[in-house]
């Protein structure tokens, strides 16, 4: 095994959490290595080819995981520079104030965060600026108090504007969806090109690579290295078991040992938990950082359903559909309203996306449906359940056990939306409920909190059990809320990384002073 390389900080994963940590630490003068198990997503013709991306899954990881019943499945996981944000739709919403509290939902109770919304508010501001989020402050009754968005909202196209008016007439409050897409008079976005679930060929999407990594790496900083095709296999601790001293890496068929002063794990909620479980050893028999027994537990990824609404007499010529959201049913505990979830537009459905569905109706009438449908992504909060978890078998394969939680809230939300759509002149409503492979919003496997017996990380994302290991991805979330996790992940990543930067630069200054 080759070795001998050492860095002050080793970041495992170049998704939103890892890229944010690098963004903060870049000017510290510390030597930093970023390990990414995949490569770059090339800008190529296939970026926007539905057959390549959706049907042949050109960019998906080739992983096979095992579900709770022992059945194999292929998750929608992405291993590449920029992580899963290369394929997200750009939705950039803040959690609501009540999302940080313990709340009672129809299916059970949520877990409180170790701090409230106010602690994260300034980091949300910074996160929105970095991603170049478009939106309109003050129009969403469920949204916390906030300043203006960095960029104005994206305009609704005619069919969506008409739908918004129909919702208004029912007493609802449709709002402009906060979104990180460079669209406008001088924007890069090409309307009509696939976006939601596709990499952006013209770099108009506010993903981790485009907004955080690429601007930094183009400057070629001497203290930073990015290794692609480098998969972390195991973390190694010192004799005390309190410090990680190295990560074992497989790269281009070669086994490497990379040593470091501090380690930041940002491989995604499932794979970060899997790496800690794979790093068991003396003093850490149940996995690294796992004295609480919670590593890999409490997996969440929302209750998700795609809804297609249409009238047989009207087509939907909208080119960029993802501009509208409805949060009237999100819930306000202070007003005694039931928390059901969030409704937002999704990228426009194309016929090819329907022809691979199990439903004979969708396959047979794919072209007619796609030509007419207005498409939504509907999500409700799922609850932290310790039996919804990530484990490894003797061969190192990932097992993901997942039983649905809080389904009554989700079904009630779908009924509310269906009723509103019927009133808006869309009599045909089709539900496409997503299954275990839809892990785009994965979180919760490394819960943070103040009590080491009931959490894996502290509120700064440092492992309770180790002095120099951090986990900065959505695994830290103790609850999932009912909006996309990306902006909240980025806000907390910036907060945690700034704290770490202060500690490391202070240590470095003290070291040089002693010398």
PDB file of C-alpha atoms in Angstrom, residues 30-222:
ATOM      1  CA  UNK A  30      -3.787  24.854   5.388  1.00  0.00           C
ATOM      2  CA  UNK A  31      -2.994  22.020   2.991  1.00  0.00           C
ATOM      3  CA  UNK A  32      -6.283  20.465   1.900  1.00  0.00           C
ATOM      4  CA  UNK A  33      -7.079  17.317  -0.059  1.00  0.00           C
ATOM      5  CA  UNK A  34     -10.540  16.618  -1.474  1.00  0.00           C
ATOM      6  CA  UNK A  35     -11.277  12.993  -2.303  1.00  0.00           C
ATOM      7  CA  UNK A  36     -14.034  12.383  -4.866  1.00  0.00           C
ATOM      8  CA  UNK A  37     -14.896   8.784  -5.738  1.00  0.00           C
ATOM      9  CA  UNK A  38     -16.209   9.789  -9.186  1.00  0.00           C
ATOM     10  CA  UNK A  39     -14.979  12.058 -11.944  1.00  0.00           C
ATOM     11  CA  UNK A  40     -16.213  15.246 -13.579  1.00  0.00           C
ATOM     12  CA  UNK A  41     -19.551  15.340 -15.343  1.00  0.00           C
ATOM     13  CA  UNK A  42     -18.482  16.394 -18.797  1.00  0.00           C
ATOM     14  CA  UNK A  43     -20.339  19.112 -20.671  1.00  0.00           C
ATOM     15  CA  UNK A  44     -21.568  17.065 -23.586  1.00  0.00           C
ATOM     16  CA  UNK A  45     -24.510  16.527 -25.887  1.00  0.00           C
ATOM     17  CA  UNK A  46     -25.784  13.697 -23.696  1.00  0.00           C
ATOM     18  CA  UNK A  47     -26.331  16.073 -20.730  1.00  0.00           C
ATOM     19  CA  UNK A  48     -29.751  16.921 -22.106  1.00  0.00           C
ATOM     20  CA  UNK A  49     -30.677  13.678 -23.845  1.00  0.00           C
ATOM     21  CA  UNK A  50     -33.598  12.124 -21.993  1.00  0.00           C
ATOM     22  CA  UNK A  51     -32.849   8.640 -23.253  1.00  0.00           C
ATOM     23  CA  UNK A  52     -29.298   8.819 -21.945  1.00  0.00           C
ATOM     24  CA  UNK A  53     -30.010  10.468 -18.591  1.00  0.00           C
ATOM     25  CA  UNK A  54     -33.369   8.971 -17.590  1.00  0.00           C
ATOM     26  CA  UNK A  55     -33.629   5.640 -19.359  1.00  0.00           C
ATOM     27  CA  UNK A  56     -30.023   4.502 -19.628  1.00  0.00           C
ATOM     28  CA  UNK A  57     -28.990   6.405 -16.481  1.00  0.00           C
ATOM     29  CA  UNK A  58     -25.752   7.541 -18.028  1.00  0.00           C
ATOM     30  CA  UNK A  59     -24.582   9.461 -14.962  1.00  0.00           C
ATOM     31  CA  UNK A  60     -26.002   7.287 -12.162  1.00  0.00           C
ATOM     32  CA  UNK A  61     -23.727   5.330  -9.868  1.00  0.00           C
ATOM     33  CA  UNK A  62     -23.583   1.650 -10.728  1.00  0.00           C
ATOM     34  CA  UNK A  63     -24.350   0.728  -7.113  1.00  0.00           C
ATOM     35  CA  UNK A  64     -26.677  -2.063  -6.109  1.00  0.00           C
ATOM     36  CA  UNK A  65     -28.068  -1.782  -2.594  1.00  0.00           C
ATOM     37  CA  UNK A  66     -30.272  -4.230  -0.694  1.00  0.00           C
ATOM     38  CA  UNK A  67     -33.633  -3.200   0.775  1.00  0.00           C
ATOM     39  CA  UNK A  68     -35.152  -4.330   4.077  1.00  0.00           C
ATOM     40  CA  UNK A  69     -36.671  -7.410   2.431  1.00  0.00           C
ATOM     41  CA  UNK A  70     -33.373  -8.519   0.941  1.00  0.00           C
ATOM     42  CA  UNK A  71     -34.197  -7.343  -2.572  1.00  0.00           C
ATOM     43  CA  UNK A  72     -31.524  -5.542  -4.636  1.00  0.00           C
ATOM     44  CA  UNK A  73     -32.244  -2.123  -6.112  1.00  0.00           C
ATOM     45  CA  UNK A  74     -30.350   0.624  -7.912  1.00  0.00           C
ATOM     46  CA  UNK A  75     -30.509   3.911  -6.007  1.00  0.00           C
ATOM     47  CA  UNK A  76     -30.532   7.271  -7.723  1.00  0.00           C
ATOM     48  CA  UNK A  77     -27.053   8.018  -6.416  1.00  0.00           C
ATOM     49  CA  UNK A  78     -24.442  10.149  -8.173  1.00  0.00           C
ATOM     50  CA  UNK A  79     -20.696   9.993  -7.608  1.00  0.00           C
ATOM     51  CA  UNK A  80     -19.051  12.909  -9.358  1.00  0.00           C
ATOM     52  CA  UNK A  81     -17.472  16.288  -8.726  1.00  0.00           C
ATOM     53  CA  UNK A  82     -20.247  18.455  -7.288  1.00  0.00           C
ATOM     54  CA  UNK A  83     -22.175  15.452  -6.010  1.00  0.00           C
ATOM     55  CA  UNK A  84     -25.931  15.114  -6.392  1.00  0.00           C
ATOM     56  CA  UNK A  85     -26.388  18.874  -6.905  1.00  0.00           C
ATOM     57  CA  UNK A  86     -25.281  18.391 -10.501  1.00  0.00           C
ATOM     58  CA  UNK A  87     -28.669  16.720 -11.000  1.00  0.00           C
ATOM     59  CA  UNK A  88     -30.959  18.616  -8.653  1.00  0.00           C
ATOM     60  CA  UNK A  89     -33.569  21.057  -9.894  1.00  0.00           C
ATOM     61  CA  UNK A  90     -32.132  24.075  -8.088  1.00  0.00           C
ATOM     62  CA  UNK A  91     -34.894  24.422  -5.470  1.00  0.00           C
ATOM     63  CA  UNK A  92     -33.415  26.472  -2.620  1.00  0.00           C
ATOM     64  CA  UNK A  93     -35.846  26.820   0.267  1.00  0.00           C
ATOM     65  CA  UNK A  94     -35.219  27.630   3.911  1.00  0.00           C
ATOM     66  CA  UNK A  95     -36.604  25.396   6.621  1.00  0.00           C
ATOM     67  CA  UNK A  96     -39.459  27.087   8.468  1.00  0.00           C
ATOM     68  CA  UNK A  97     -39.076  28.232  12.080  1.00  0.00           C
ATOM     69  CA  UNK A  98     -41.210  25.365  13.408  1.00  0.00           C
ATOM     70  CA  UNK A  99     -39.052  22.861  11.534  1.00  0.00           C
ATOM     71  CA  UNK A 100     -36.324  23.364  14.129  1.00  0.00           C
ATOM     72  CA  UNK A 101     -38.667  22.444  16.990  1.00  0.00           C
ATOM     73  CA  UNK A 102     -40.113  19.172  18.231  1.00  0.00           C
ATOM     74  CA  UNK A 103     -43.583  18.962  16.674  1.00  0.00           C
ATOM     75  CA  UNK A 104     -46.436  16.501  16.617  1.00  0.00           C
ATOM     76  CA  UNK A 105     -47.453  15.314  13.155  1.00  0.00           C
ATOM     77  CA  UNK A 106     -50.203  12.927  12.155  1.00  0.00           C
ATOM     78  CA  UNK A 107     -47.764  10.022  12.054  1.00  0.00           C
ATOM     79  CA  UNK A 108     -45.711  10.864  15.153  1.00  0.00           C
ATOM     80  CA  UNK A 109     -43.358  13.476  16.570  1.00  0.00           C
ATOM     81  CA  UNK A 110     -40.283  15.155  15.133  1.00  0.00           C
ATOM     82  CA  UNK A 111     -36.937  15.677  16.857  1.00  0.00           C
ATOM     83  CA  UNK A 112     -35.819  19.174  17.873  1.00  0.00           C
ATOM     84  CA  UNK A 113     -32.615  20.662  16.506  1.00  0.00           C
ATOM     85  CA  UNK A 114     -29.910  21.825  18.951  1.00  0.00           C
ATOM     86  CA  UNK A 115     -30.587  25.433  17.877  1.00  0.00           C
ATOM     87  CA  UNK A 116     -33.387  27.460  16.350  1.00  0.00           C
ATOM     88  CA  UNK A 117     -33.917  29.175  13.015  1.00  0.00           C
ATOM     89  CA  UNK A 118     -32.279  32.393  14.212  1.00  0.00           C
ATOM     90  CA  UNK A 119     -28.899  30.679  14.570  1.00  0.00           C
ATOM     91  CA  UNK A 120     -28.928  29.598  10.929  1.00  0.00           C
ATOM     92  CA  UNK A 121     -30.569  32.716   9.447  1.00  0.00           C
ATOM     93  CA  UNK A 122     -27.335  34.618   8.575  1.00  0.00           C
ATOM     94  CA  UNK A 123     -25.873  31.458   7.067  1.00  0.00           C
ATOM     95  CA  UNK A 124     -28.975  31.066   4.914  1.00  0.00           C
ATOM     96  CA  UNK A 125     -28.280  34.592   3.624  1.00  0.00           C
ATOM     97  CA  UNK A 126     -24.746  33.602   2.704  1.00  0.00           C
ATOM     98  CA  UNK A 127     -25.842  30.312   1.163  1.00  0.00           C
ATOM     99  CA  UNK A 128     -28.397  32.045  -1.077  1.00  0.00           C
ATOM    100  CA  UNK A 129     -25.770  34.523  -2.249  1.00  0.00           C
ATOM    101  CA  UNK A 130     -23.340  31.731  -3.133  1.00  0.00           C
ATOM    102  CA  UNK A 131     -25.934  29.755  -5.092  1.00  0.00           C
ATOM    103  CA  UNK A 132     -27.351  32.938  -6.698  1.00  0.00           C
ATOM    104  CA  UNK A 133     -30.908  32.161  -5.639  1.00  0.00           C
ATOM    105  CA  UNK A 134     -33.854  33.867  -7.346  1.00  0.00           C
ATOM    106  CA  UNK A 135     -36.981  34.546  -5.303  1.00  0.00           C
ATOM    107  CA  UNK A 136     -39.385  37.098  -3.872  1.00  0.00           C
ATOM    108  CA  UNK A 137     -39.334  37.811  -0.137  1.00  0.00           C
ATOM    109  CA  UNK A 138     -42.555  38.475   1.726  1.00  0.00           C
ATOM    110  CA  UNK A 139     -45.033  36.600  -0.471  1.00  0.00           C
ATOM    111  CA  UNK A 140     -44.834  33.191   1.266  1.00  0.00           C
ATOM    112  CA  UNK A 141     -46.925  33.125   4.469  1.00  0.00           C
ATOM    113  CA  UNK A 142     -45.021  30.094   5.781  1.00  0.00           C
ATOM    114  CA  UNK A 143     -41.547  31.549   5.285  1.00  0.00           C
ATOM    115  CA  UNK A 144     -39.528  32.965   8.194  1.00  0.00           C
ATOM    116  CA  UNK A 145     -38.590  36.642   8.332  1.00  0.00           C
ATOM    117  CA  UNK A 146     -35.827  37.214   5.808  1.00  0.00           C
ATOM    118  CA  UNK A 147     -34.104  39.877   3.680  1.00  0.00           C
ATOM    119  CA  UNK A 148     -34.523  40.221  -0.080  1.00  0.00           C
ATOM    120  CA  UNK A 149     -33.284  37.413  -2.292  1.00  0.00           C
ATOM    121  CA  UNK A 150     -29.995  37.937  -4.147  1.00  0.00           C
ATOM    122  CA  UNK A 151     -31.852  37.877  -7.497  1.00  0.00           C
ATOM    123  CA  UNK A 152     -35.444  38.605  -8.561  1.00  0.00           C
ATOM    124  CA  UNK A 153     -37.897  35.716  -9.004  1.00  0.00           C
ATOM    125  CA  UNK A 154     -38.158  33.794 -12.228  1.00  0.00           C
ATOM    126  CA  UNK A 155     -41.222  34.804 -14.216  1.00  0.00           C
ATOM    127  CA  UNK A 156     -44.062  32.346 -14.669  1.00  0.00           C
ATOM    128  CA  UNK A 157     -44.747  31.447 -18.278  1.00  0.00           C
ATOM    129  CA  UNK A 158     -48.320  31.991 -19.451  1.00  0.00           C
ATOM    130  CA  UNK A 159     -49.789  28.607 -18.545  1.00  0.00           C
ATOM    131  CA  UNK A 160     -48.235  28.664 -15.064  1.00  0.00           C
ATOM    132  CA  UNK A 161     -49.276  32.288 -14.467  1.00  0.00           C
ATOM    133  CA  UNK A 162     -52.830  31.301 -15.368  1.00  0.00           C
ATOM    134  CA  UNK A 163     -52.666  28.390 -12.918  1.00  0.00           C
ATOM    135  CA  UNK A 164     -51.367  30.721 -10.199  1.00  0.00           C
ATOM    136  CA  UNK A 165     -54.373  32.979 -10.710  1.00  0.00           C
ATOM    137  CA  UNK A 166     -56.704  29.986 -10.471  1.00  0.00           C
ATOM    138  CA  UNK A 167     -55.096  29.007  -7.166  1.00  0.00           C
ATOM    139  CA  UNK A 168     -55.387  32.602  -5.907  1.00  0.00           C
ATOM    140  CA  UNK A 169     -59.091  32.545  -6.724  1.00  0.00           C
ATOM    141  CA  UNK A 170     -59.447  29.578  -4.365  1.00  0.00           C
ATOM    142  CA  UNK A 171     -57.845  31.491  -1.494  1.00  0.00           C
ATOM    143  CA  UNK A 172     -54.451  29.803  -1.848  1.00  0.00           C
ATOM    144  CA  UNK A 173     -51.119  31.623  -1.897  1.00  0.00           C
ATOM    145  CA  UNK A 174     -49.003  30.365  -4.817  1.00  0.00           C
ATOM    146  CA  UNK A 175     -45.513  31.822  -4.583  1.00  0.00           C
ATOM    147  CA  UNK A 176     -42.432  32.064  -6.762  1.00  0.00           C
ATOM    148  CA  UNK A 177     -40.285  29.034  -6.059  1.00  0.00           C
ATOM    149  CA  UNK A 178     -36.833  30.066  -4.744  1.00  0.00           C
ATOM    150  CA  UNK A 179     -34.474  28.545  -7.262  1.00  0.00           C
ATOM    151  CA  UNK A 180     -30.754  28.584  -8.051  1.00  0.00           C
ATOM    152  CA  UNK A 181     -30.864  28.799 -11.833  1.00  0.00           C
ATOM    153  CA  UNK A 182     -29.179  31.599 -13.782  1.00  0.00           C
ATOM    154  CA  UNK A 183     -32.196  32.685 -15.772  1.00  0.00           C
ATOM    155  CA  UNK A 184     -33.094  36.197 -16.843  1.00  0.00           C
ATOM    156  CA  UNK A 185     -32.234  38.769 -19.527  1.00  0.00           C
ATOM    157  CA  UNK A 186     -28.514  37.983 -19.337  1.00  0.00           C
ATOM    158  CA  UNK A 187     -28.696  34.531 -17.779  1.00  0.00           C
ATOM    159  CA  UNK A 188     -27.023  31.405 -19.103  1.00  0.00           C
ATOM    160  CA  UNK A 189     -30.158  29.252 -18.860  1.00  0.00           C
ATOM    161  CA  UNK A 190     -31.617  28.078 -22.161  1.00  0.00           C
ATOM    162  CA  UNK A 191     -35.364  27.723 -21.680  1.00  0.00           C
ATOM    163  CA  UNK A 192     -36.696  24.435 -22.894  1.00  0.00           C
ATOM    164  CA  UNK A 193     -33.563  22.476 -22.026  1.00  0.00           C
ATOM    165  CA  UNK A 194     -33.935  19.737 -19.388  1.00  0.00           C
ATOM    166  CA  UNK A 195     -32.911  20.869 -15.901  1.00  0.00           C
ATOM    167  CA  UNK A 196     -34.529  18.960 -13.052  1.00  0.00           C
ATOM    168  CA  UNK A 197     -32.630  15.663 -12.875  1.00  0.00           C
ATOM    169  CA  UNK A 198     -30.162  16.646 -15.615  1.00  0.00           C
ATOM    170  CA  UNK A 199     -26.676  18.170 -15.518  1.00  0.00           C
ATOM    171  CA  UNK A 200     -26.563  21.669 -16.988  1.00  0.00           C
ATOM    172  CA  UNK A 201     -24.581  21.798 -20.220  1.00  0.00           C
ATOM    173  CA  UNK A 202     -24.213  25.601 -20.020  1.00  0.00           C
ATOM    174  CA  UNK A 203     -23.424  25.843 -16.267  1.00  0.00           C
ATOM    175  CA  UNK A 204     -26.569  27.846 -15.501  1.00  0.00           C
ATOM    176  CA  UNK A 205     -27.446  25.770 -12.446  1.00  0.00           C
ATOM    177  CA  UNK A 206     -26.292  26.801  -8.977  1.00  0.00           C
ATOM    178  CA  UNK A 207     -24.728  23.470  -8.098  1.00  0.00           C
ATOM    179  CA  UNK A 208     -21.741  22.733  -5.870  1.00  0.00           C
ATOM    180  CA  UNK A 209     -19.263  22.546  -8.716  1.00  0.00           C
ATOM    181  CA  UNK A 210     -20.421  25.634 -10.610  1.00  0.00           C
ATOM    182  CA  UNK A 211     -20.796  27.977  -7.623  1.00  0.00           C
ATOM    183  CA  UNK A 212     -18.294  26.690  -5.065  1.00  0.00           C
ATOM    184  CA  UNK A 213     -15.632  24.406  -6.489  1.00  0.00           C
ATOM    185  CA  UNK A 214     -15.008  25.618 -10.006  1.00  0.00           C
ATOM    186  CA  UNK A 215     -14.414  29.325  -9.201  1.00  0.00           C
ATOM    187  CA  UNK A 216     -11.920  28.267  -6.564  1.00  0.00           C
ATOM    188  CA  UNK A 217     -10.047  25.609  -8.525  1.00  0.00           C
ATOM    189  CA  UNK A 218      -9.671  27.855 -11.576  1.00  0.00           C
ATOM    190  CA  UNK A 219      -7.354  29.987  -9.421  1.00  0.00           C
ATOM    191  CA  UNK A 220      -5.121  26.908  -8.960  1.00  0.00           C
ATOM    192  CA  UNK A 221      -4.416  27.454  -5.258  1.00  0.00           C
ATOM    193  CA  UNK A 222      -1.161  25.802  -4.185  1.00  0.00           C
TER     194      UNK A 222
END
